[in-house]
Coordinates of N, CA and C in Angstrom, one line a residue:
X230 N -46.2 26.1 -123.0 CA -47.2 25.0 -123.0 C -46.5 23.7 -123.0
X231 N -47.0 22.7 -122.1 CA -46.2 21.4 -122.5 C -47.5 20.3 -122.1
X232 N -48.0 20.1 -123.3 CA -49.0 19.5 -123.4 C -48.8 18.0 -122.7
X233 N -50.0 17.3 -122.4 CA -49.8 16.2 -121.4 C -51.0 15.3 -121.7
X234 N -51.1 14.2 -121.4 CA -51.4 13.2 -121.7 C -52.5 12.6 -122.1
X235 N -52.5 11.4 -123.2 CA -53.6 10.8 -123.8 C -53.7 9.5 -123.3
X236 N -52.7 9.0 -122.6 CA -52.8 7.3 -122.3 C -53.0 7.2 -121.1
X237 N -52.9 7.9 -120.1 CA -53.2 7.9 -118.8 C -54.0 9.4 -118.3
X238 N -54.7 9.4 -117.3 CA -55.4 10.7 -117.3 C -54.8 11.3 -116.2
X239 N -53.8 12.4 -116.5 CA -53.0 13.3 -115.7 C -53.1 14.4 -115.9
X240 N -53.3 15.2 -114.7 CA -53.2 16.5 -115.2 C -51.9 17.2 -115.7
X241 N -52.4 18.5 -116.3 CA -51.3 19.0 -117.1 C -50.9 20.7 -116.6
X242 N -49.8 21.1 -116.9 CA -49.8 22.5 -116.8 C -50.6 23.4 -117.9
X243 N -51.0 22.9 -118.7 CA -52.0 23.5 -119.6 C -52.8 22.6 -120.6
X244 N -53.7 22.8 -121.3 CA -54.3 22.1 -122.1 C -53.8 21.6 -123.2
X245 N -54.0 20.4 -123.7 CA -53.6 19.5 -124.9 C -53.4 18.0 -124.5
X246 N -52.7 17.4 -125.2 CA -52.3 16.1 -124.9 C -51.2 15.2 -125.9
X247 N -50.3 14.9 -125.1 CA -49.0 14.0 -125.6 C -49.2 13.9 -126.9
X248 N -48.2 13.7 -127.6 CA -48.1 13.3 -129.1 C -49.0 14.4 -130.1
X249 N -48.7 15.7 -129.4 CA -49.3 17.1 -130.2 C -48.6 17.2 -131.7
X250 N -47.4 16.8 -131.6 CA -46.5 17.1 -132.8 C -45.9 15.7 -133.3
X251 N -45.4 14.7 -132.5 CA -44.8 13.7 -132.5 C -45.9 12.8 -133.0
X252 N -46.9 12.7 -132.6 CA -48.1 11.6 -132.6 C -47.4 10.4 -131.9
X253 N -47.9 9.1 -132.4 CA -47.2 8.0 -132.4 C -46.7 6.9 -132.9
X254 N -45.8 7.7 -133.6 CA -45.1 7.3 -134.8 C -44.0 6.6 -134.7
X255 N -43.1 6.0 -135.2 CA -41.9 5.4 -135.0 C -40.8 6.9 -134.5
X256 N -39.9 6.6 -134.1 CA -38.9 7.9 -133.7 C -38.7 8.6 -135.0
X257 N -38.5 9.9 -134.8 CA -38.6 11.0 -135.8 C -37.2 11.3 -136.1
X258 N -37.1 11.4 -137.6 CA -36.0 11.9 -138.3 C -35.7 13.2 -137.8
X259 N -34.2 13.4 -137.6 CA -33.5 14.5 -137.4 C -34.1 15.7 -138.1
X260 N -34.1 15.5 -139.5 CA -34.8 16.4 -140.2 C -35.9 17.1 -140.2
X261 N -36.9 16.3 -139.6 CA -38.2 16.7 -139.1 C -38.2 18.1 -137.5
X262 N -37.0 18.2 -137.4 CA -36.7 19.3 -136.7 C -36.1 20.5 -137.2
X263 N -36.5 21.9 -136.8 CA -36.2 23.0 -137.3 C -34.8 23.3 -136.6
X264 N -34.5 23.1 -135.7 CA -32.8 22.8 -135.3 C -32.7 21.6 -134.2
X265 N -32.1 20.3 -134.8 CA -32.0 19.5 -133.9 C -31.0 19.6 -133.1
X266 N -30.1 20.6 -133.0 CA -29.1 21.0 -132.1 C -29.8 21.2 -130.9
X267 N -30.8 22.5 -131.0 CA -31.5 22.8 -129.9 C -32.5 21.9 -129.1
X268 N -33.1 20.9 -130.0 CA -33.9 19.9 -129.5 C -32.9 19.2 -128.8
X269 N -31.5 18.6 -129.1 CA -31.0 17.8 -128.5 C -30.5 18.3 -127.2
X270 N -29.9 20.0 -127.2 CA -29.7 20.6 -125.8 C -30.8 20.7 -124.8
X271 N -32.2 20.9 -125.3 CA -33.2 20.4 -124.3 C -33.3 19.0 -123.8
X272 N -33.1 17.8 -124.7 CA -33.1 16.3 -124.4 C -32.0 16.3 -123.3
X273 N -30.7 17.0 -123.5 CA -29.9 16.1 -122.8 C -29.3 17.4 -121.5
X274 N -29.6 18.0 -121.4 CA -29.5 19.3 -120.9 C -30.5 20.1 -119.5
X275 N -32.2 20.1 -120.6 CA -32.9 20.5 -119.8 C -33.8 19.3 -119.3
X276 N -33.1 18.3 -118.6 CA -33.5 16.8 -118.5 C -34.4 16.7 -116.9
X277 N -35.0 17.6 -116.2 CA -35.9 17.6 -115.4 C -37.0 18.0 -115.8
X278 N -38.3 18.1 -114.9 CA -39.4 18.6 -114.9 C -39.3 20.0 -115.2
X279 N -38.8 20.3 -114.1 CA -38.6 22.0 -113.5 C -38.2 23.1 -114.7
X280 N -36.8 22.1 -115.2 CA -36.1 22.8 -116.5 C -36.6 22.6 -117.6
X281 N -37.6 21.3 -118.1 CA -38.4 21.9 -119.1 C -39.6 22.6 -119.3
X282 N -40.1 22.9 -117.9 CA -41.0 24.0 -118.1 C -40.5 25.3 -118.1
X283 N -39.2 25.4 -117.6 CA -38.2 26.7 -117.7 C -38.2 27.0 -119.4
X284 N -37.8 25.8 -120.0 CA -37.9 25.9 -121.7 C -39.2 26.4 -122.0
X285 N -40.0 26.0 -121.8 CA -41.2 26.4 -122.5 C -42.2 27.7 -122.0
X286 N -41.5 28.1 -121.0 CA -42.4 29.3 -120.1 C -42.1 30.5 -121.1
X287 N -40.9 30.7 -121.4 CA -40.8 32.2 -122.4 C -41.5 32.3 -123.7
X288 N -41.7 30.9 -124.5 CA -42.3 30.4 -125.7 C -43.5 30.4 -125.7
X289 N -44.5 30.2 -124.4 CA -46.0 30.1 -124.5 C -47.0 31.3 -125.5
X290 N -46.3 32.2 -125.3 CA -47.2 33.4 -125.9 C -47.2 33.5 -127.3
X291 N -46.0 32.9 -128.0 CA -46.3 32.6 -129.3 C -46.5 31.0 -129.8
X292 N -46.1 30.0 -128.8 CA -46.1 28.9 -129.2 C -47.5 28.0 -129.3
X293 N -48.3 28.5 -127.9 CA -49.6 28.0 -127.8 C -50.6 28.1 -129.0
X294 N -50.8 29.6 -129.7 CA -51.6 29.8 -130.2 C -51.6 29.1 -131.4
X295 N -49.9 28.7 -131.9 CA -49.6 28.1 -133.2 C -49.9 26.6 -132.9
X296 N -49.6 26.2 -131.8 CA -50.2 24.7 -131.4 C -51.5 24.4 -132.0
X297 N -52.4 25.5 -131.4 CA -53.8 25.3 -131.3 C -53.9 25.0 -133.1
X298 N -53.3 26.0 -133.8 CA -53.4 26.2 -135.2 C -52.8 24.6 -135.8
X299 N -51.8 24.1 -135.4 CA -51.4 22.8 -135.7 C -52.2 21.6 -135.8
X300 N -52.9 21.9 -134.6 CA -53.6 20.3 -133.9 C -54.8 20.6 -135.2
X301 N -55.1 21.3 -135.7 CA -56.3 21.8 -136.7 C -56.0 21.4 -138.0
X302 N -54.9 22.1 -138.2 CA -54.3 22.0 -139.7 C -52.8 22.0 -139.8
X303 N -52.2 20.9 -139.6 CA -50.8 20.9 -139.6 C -49.7 21.4 -140.6
X304 N -50.6 21.2 -141.8 CA -50.0 21.9 -143.3 C -50.0 23.4 -143.3
X305 N -51.0 23.9 -142.8 CA -51.1 25.3 -142.8 C -50.3 26.1 -141.7
X306 N -50.2 25.4 -140.7 CA -49.4 25.9 -139.4 C -48.3 26.0 -139.6
X307 N -47.7 25.0 -140.6 CA -46.1 24.9 -140.7 C -45.9 26.0 -141.7
X308 N -46.6 26.2 -142.8 CA -46.5 27.0 -143.7 C -46.7 28.5 -143.3
X309 N -47.4 28.3 -142.3 CA -47.5 29.7 -141.8 C -46.4 30.4 -140.9
X310 N -45.8 29.6 -140.4 CA -44.5 29.9 -139.5 C -43.6 30.9 -140.1
X311 N -43.2 30.8 -141.5 CA -42.2 31.7 -142.0 C -42.6 33.3 -142.0
X312 N -43.9 33.3 -142.0 CA -44.6 34.5 -142.3 C -44.2 35.5 -140.9
X313 N -44.2 34.6 -139.9 CA -43.8 35.7 -138.7 C -43.0 36.2 -138.7
X314 N -42.8 37.5 -137.8 CA -41.7 38.3 -137.4 C -40.7 37.4 -136.9
X315 N -39.3 37.9 -136.7 CA -38.3 37.3 -136.6 C -38.5 36.5 -135.0
X316 N -38.4 37.2 -134.1 CA -38.7 36.8 -132.5 C -39.9 35.9 -132.5
X317 N -41.1 35.8 -133.2 CA -41.9 35.0 -132.9 C -41.8 33.7 -133.7
X318 N -41.2 33.9 -134.8 CA -40.9 32.5 -135.7 C -40.0 31.6 -135.1
X319 N -38.9 32.4 -134.2 CA -37.7 31.7 -133.5 C -38.5 31.0 -132.1
X320 N -39.4 31.4 -131.5 CA -40.2 31.1 -130.4 C -41.1 29.8 -130.7
X321 N -41.7 30.0 -131.9 CA -42.3 28.8 -132.3 C -42.0 27.9 -132.8
X322 N -40.7 27.9 -133.4 CA -39.5 26.6 -134.0 C -39.3 26.3 -132.8
X323 N -38.5 27.2 -131.6 CA -38.0 26.2 -130.7 C -39.2 25.6 -129.6
X324 N -40.4 26.0 -129.5 CA -41.6 25.4 -129.1 C -41.9 24.0 -129.4
X325 N -42.0 24.1 -131.2 CA -41.9 23.1 -131.9 C -41.0 21.8 -131.8
X326 N -39.9 22.5 -131.6 CA -38.4 21.0 -131.4 C -38.6 20.8 -130.0
X327 N -38.9 21.6 -128.7 CA -38.7 20.9 -127.3 C -40.0 20.3 -127.2
X328 N -41.3 20.6 -128.1 CA -42.5 19.7 -127.9 C -42.4 18.4 -128.5
X329 N -41.6 18.4 -129.6 CA -41.4 17.0 -130.4 C -40.2 16.4 -129.7
X330 N -39.3 16.9 -129.1 CA -38.5 16.1 -128.1 C -39.4 15.5 -127.0
X331 N -40.3 16.1 -126.4 CA -41.0 15.7 -125.2 C -41.8 14.4 -125.8
X332 N -42.7 14.8 -126.9 CA -43.6 13.7 -127.5 C -42.4 12.4 -127.9
X333 N -41.2 12.5 -128.4 CA -40.2 11.4 -128.3 C -39.8 10.8 -126.5
X334 N -39.8 11.4 -126.0 CA -39.4 10.6 -124.7 C -40.4 10.1 -124.4
X335 N -41.6 10.9 -124.4 CA -43.3 10.4 -123.7 C -43.4 8.7 -124.3
X336 N -43.3 8.7 -125.9 CA -43.7 7.4 -126.5 C -42.6 6.4 -126.7
X337 N -41.6 6.7 -126.5 CA -40.1 5.9 -126.7 C -39.4 5.6 -125.6
X338 N -39.5 6.4 -124.5 CA -38.9 6.1 -123.6 C -39.9 5.8 -122.1
X339 N -40.6 6.7 -121.7 CA -41.7 6.4 -120.9 C -42.7 5.4 -121.1
X340 N -43.4 5.5 -121.8 CA -44.5 4.7 -122.3 C -43.7 3.2 -122.4
X341 N -42.5 3.4 -123.0 CA -41.7 1.8 -123.2 C -41.8 1.3 -121.6
X342 N -41.2 1.9 -120.9 CA -40.9 1.6 -119.6 C -42.5 1.2 -118.8
X343 N -43.3 2.0 -119.1 CA -44.5 1.9 -118.4 C -45.4 0.8 -118.6
X344 N -45.7 0.8 -120.0 CA -46.5 -0.7 -120.3 C -45.6 -2.0 -120.6
X345 N -44.4 -1.9 -120.2 CA -43.5 -3.1 -120.3 C -43.2 -3.4 -118.7
X346 N -43.9 -2.9 -118.1 CA -43.6 -3.1 -116.3 C -44.3 -4.6 -116.1
X347 N -45.0 -4.8 -116.5 CA -46.0 -5.9 -116.1 C -45.2 -7.3 -117.0
X348 N -44.8 -7.2 -117.7 CA -43.6 -8.0 -118.6 C -42.5 -8.3 -117.8
X349 N -42.0 -7.4 -117.4 CA -40.8 -7.2 -116.8 C -40.9 -7.6 -115.3
X350 N -42.0 -7.3 -114.4 CA -42.2 -7.9 -113.2 C -42.7 -9.3 -113.2
X351 N -43.1 -9.9 -114.2 CA -43.5 -11.3 -114.3 C -42.0 -12.2 -114.3
X352 N -40.8 -11.5 -115.0 CA -39.8 -12.1 -115.1 C -39.0 -11.7 -113.8
X353 N -39.5 -11.2 -113.4 CA -38.7 -10.8 -112.0 C -37.2 -9.7 -112.3
X354 N -37.8 -8.7 -113.3 CA -36.8 -7.9 -113.8 C -37.4 -6.5 -113.9
X355 N -38.4 -6.0 -113.2 CA -38.8 -4.5 -113.1 C -38.0 -3.7 -112.3
X356 N -38.1 -2.9 -112.6 CA -37.2 -1.6 -112.0 C -37.9 -0.2 -112.1
X357 N -37.5 0.7 -111.1 CA -37.7 1.8 -111.2 C -37.5 2.5 -112.2
X358 N -38.5 3.8 -112.9 CA -38.0 4.4 -113.9 C -36.5 5.1 -113.9
X359 N -36.3 5.7 -112.7 CA -35.0 6.1 -112.4 C -34.0 5.1 -112.9
X360 N -34.0 4.2 -112.5 CA -32.8 3.1 -112.7 C -33.2 2.8 -113.9
X361 N -34.2 2.3 -114.4 CA -34.5 2.0 -116.1 C -33.6 3.1 -116.8
X362 N -33.9 4.2 -116.8 CA -33.4 5.2 -117.7 C -31.8 5.3 -117.7
X363 N -31.0 5.0 -116.3 CA -29.9 5.4 -116.0 C -29.3 4.2 -116.6
X364 N -29.8 3.1 -116.8 CA -29.4 1.4 -117.1 C -29.1 1.9 -118.9
X365 N -30.3 2.6 -119.2 CA -30.3 2.7 -120.8 C -29.4 3.5 -121.2
X366 N -29.3 4.7 -120.5 CA -28.4 5.9 -120.6 C -26.8 5.4 -120.7
X367 N -26.5 4.3 -120.1 CA -25.2 4.0 -120.3 C -24.8 3.0 -121.5
X368 N -26.0 2.7 -122.1 CA -25.6 2.2 -123.4 C -25.8 2.9 -124.6
X369 N -26.5 4.3 -124.4 CA -26.8 5.2 -125.5 C -25.8 6.6 -125.3
X370 N -24.8 6.9 -126.1 CA -23.6 7.9 -125.8 C -24.4 8.9 -126.2
X371 N -23.5 10.1 -125.8 CA -24.3 11.7 -126.2 C -24.1 11.4 -127.9
X372 N -24.9 12.4 -128.0 CA -24.9 12.4 -129.7 C -24.4 13.7 -130.3
X373 N -23.3 13.5 -131.0 CA -22.5 14.8 -131.4 C -23.0 15.1 -133.1
X374 N -23.7 14.2 -133.4 CA -23.9 14.3 -135.1 C -25.7 14.2 -134.9
X375 N -26.7 14.6 -135.5 CA -27.9 14.3 -135.5 C -28.4 12.9 -135.9
X376 N -29.0 12.5 -134.8 CA -30.0 11.3 -134.8 C -31.1 11.5 -134.0
X377 N -32.3 10.0 -134.3 CA -33.2 9.9 -133.4 C -32.7 10.2 -132.0
X378 N -33.7 11.0 -131.2 CA -33.4 11.8 -129.8 C -33.4 9.9 -129.1
X379 N -34.4 9.2 -129.3 CA -34.2 8.2 -128.2 C -33.1 6.9 -128.4
X380 N -32.3 7.7 -129.1 CA -30.8 6.9 -129.3 C -29.6 7.7 -128.6
X381 N -30.2 8.7 -128.3 CA -29.1 9.7 -127.6 C -29.2 9.6 -126.0
X382 N -28.1 9.2 -125.3 CA -28.0 9.5 -123.9 C -27.3 10.9 -123.6
X383 N -27.8 11.3 -122.6 CA -28.3 10.9 -121.4 C -29.8 10.8 -121.5
X384 N -30.8 10.1 -120.9 CA -32.0 10.4 -121.0 C -32.6 11.2 -119.9
X385 N -33.7 12.6 -120.4 CA -34.4 12.8 -119.6 C -35.5 12.2 -118.4
X386 N -35.6 12.7 -117.4 CA -36.8 12.5 -116.8 C -37.7 13.6 -116.5
X387 N -38.7 13.6 -117.5 CA -39.7 14.9 -117.6 C -41.1 14.4 -117.0
X388 N -41.2 13.2 -115.9 CA -42.3 13.0 -115.3 C -42.8 14.2 -114.3
X389 N -44.0 14.2 -114.3 CA -44.9 15.3 -113.4 C -44.9 14.5 -111.9
X390 N -45.1 15.1 -110.9 CA -45.7 14.7 -109.7 C -47.0 13.8 -110.0
X391 N -47.7 14.4 -110.7 CA -48.9 13.3 -110.9 C -48.6 12.1 -111.9
X392 N -47.6 12.4 -112.7 CA -47.2 11.3 -113.3 C -46.7 10.0 -112.3
X393 N -45.9 10.3 -111.6 CA -45.2 9.7 -110.5 C -46.3 9.2 -109.6
X394 N -47.6 9.5 -109.4 CA -48.5 9.3 -108.5 C -48.9 8.1 -109.1
X395 N -49.5 8.6 -110.5 CA -50.1 7.3 -111.3 C -49.2 6.2 -111.5
X396 N -48.0 6.2 -112.0 CA -47.1 4.9 -111.8 C -47.1 4.1 -110.5
X397 N -47.2 4.9 -109.6 CA -47.0 4.1 -108.1 C -48.4 3.2 -108.3
X398 N -49.6 3.8 -108.7 CA -50.8 2.9 -108.6 C -50.7 2.1 -109.6
X399 N -49.9 2.3 -110.9 CA -49.9 1.1 -112.0 C -49.3 -0.1 -111.2
X400 N -48.2 0.3 -110.9 CA -47.1 -0.9 -110.5 C -47.8 -1.5 -109.4
X401 N -48.8 -0.8 -108.4 CA -49.3 -1.7 -107.3 C -50.4 -3.0 -107.9
X402 N -51.1 -2.2 -109.0 CA -51.8 -3.1 -109.7 C -51.4 -3.8 -110.7
X403 N -50.1 -3.8 -111.0 CA -49.5 -4.9 -111.6 C -49.1 -6.0 -110.6
X404 N -48.5 -5.4 -109.6 CA -48.2 -6.6 -108.4 C -49.7 -7.2 -108.2
X405 N -50.8 -6.6 -107.9 CA -52.0 -7.4 -107.3 C -52.4 -8.4 -108.5
X406 N -52.0 -8.0 -109.8 CA -52.3 -8.6 -110.8 C -51.8 -10.0 -111.1
X407 N -50.5 -9.6 -110.9 CA -49.4 -11.2 -110.9 C -50.1 -11.7 -109.7
X408 N -49.7 -11.5 -108.6 CA -50.4 -12.3 -107.2 C -51.5 -12.9 -107.8
X409 N -52.5 -12.6 -108.6 CA -53.8 -13.0 -108.7 C -53.5 -14.1 -109.5
X410 N -53.1 -13.7 -110.5 CA -52.8 -15.2 -111.6 C -51.8 -16.3 -111.0
X411 N -51.1 -15.8 -110.1 CA -50.4 -16.9 -109.6 C -51.1 -18.1 -108.4
X412 N -52.0 -17.4 -108.4 CA -52.8 -18.5 -107.4 C -53.7 -19.6 -108.1
X413 N -53.6 -19.8 -109.5 CA -54.3 -20.7 -110.1 C -53.2 -21.3 -111.2
X414 N -53.7 -22.6 -111.2 CA -52.8 -23.2 -112.0 C -53.0 -23.4 -113.7
X415 N -52.0 -22.1 -114.0 CA -51.8 -22.0 -115.3 C -53.2 -21.1 -115.8
X416 N -52.8 -20.4 -116.8 CA -53.6 -19.8 -118.0 C -55.1 -20.4 -117.9
X417 N -55.4 -21.6 -118.3 CA -56.3 -22.1 -118.3 C -57.5 -22.5 -117.2
X418 N -57.1 -22.3 -116.5 CA -57.9 -22.4 -115.2 C -59.2 -21.8 -115.5
X419 N -60.1 -22.2 -115.4 CA -61.6 -21.4 -115.8 C -61.8 -20.6 -114.9
X420 N -61.2 -20.7 -113.3 CA -61.8 -19.6 -112.4 C -60.5 -18.4 -112.4
X421 N -59.7 -18.3 -113.2 CA -58.5 -17.5 -113.3 C -59.2 -16.2 -113.8
X422 N -59.5 -16.2 -114.9 CA -60.2 -15.1 -115.6 C -61.0 -14.3 -114.8
X423 N -62.3 -14.9 -114.3 CA -63.4 -14.2 -113.8 C -63.1 -13.9 -112.6
X424 N -61.9 -14.5 -111.7 CA -61.4 -13.8 -110.7 C -60.5 -12.6 -110.7
X425 N -59.7 -12.8 -111.5 CA -58.4 -11.7 -111.5 C -59.0 -10.5 -112.5
X426 N -59.9 -10.8 -113.7 CA -60.0 -9.6 -114.4 C -60.4 -8.1 -113.5
X427 N -61.2 -8.1 -112.4 CA -61.5 -7.1 -111.7 C -60.1 -6.2 -111.4
X428 N -59.0 -7.0 -110.9 CA -57.9 -6.6 -110.6 C -57.1 -6.2 -111.6
X429 N -57.1 -7.0 -112.6 CA -56.2 -6.7 -113.9 C -56.7 -5.8 -114.6
X430 N -57.6 -5.3 -114.7 CA -58.3 -4.6 -115.9 C -57.8 -3.5 -116.5
X431 N -57.5 -2.9 -117.6 CA -56.9 -2.2 -118.1 C -55.4 -2.2 -118.3
X432 N -54.8 -3.2 -117.9 CA -53.3 -3.8 -117.7 C -52.8 -4.1 -119.2
X433 N -53.7 -4.4 -120.2 CA -53.2 -4.8 -121.5 C -52.9 -6.4 -121.3
X434 N -52.9 -7.2 -122.4 CA -52.5 -8.6 -122.5 C -53.5 -9.2 -122.4
X435 N -54.9 -8.8 -123.0 CA -56.2 -9.4 -123.0 C -56.9 -9.1 -121.8
X436 N -56.6 -8.1 -120.8 CA -57.5 -7.7 -119.4 C -57.9 -6.8 -120.0

């Protein structure tokens, strides 16, 4: 299973939502993975959407029911893992680590770009996601020793087709919002907010 998303309304290959394990906290400490090397292999090598789905496919049967238990009672779910037969235990641990890697990508890579797009566009610095991750990956070396995955290059591109469609709509809205605001004489023009609010609604920054 690849849980998908709470921030935007995006179709998922299965039920659930992003942050199922990683939540919305700071970058996860390597010690919170069962096997950091496995998680990094998923991050660095299974770095397309189709490859990520291949990772989850053989794990689903064991991981999905366990994830449902985890959502209800994380402590009980984590304690229960060690009681399972070896193969099931490995599948759940791999599912946990792959999901946690995905949650890290979603929160710290994709959402950082997505919600930062408007500010970047206003400054003339906006760029497509593919270019964004390529540029940042240049400054992130491959990690031979455990560290938080968002500090490790290269970055994956795990977007679904629905994600790409939604981000195109988001970018179009950003451009329309900025164009609307530029029609007025600064932020204190009384006509600006009522005129631009319908265009900018949902973009943050007071909208």
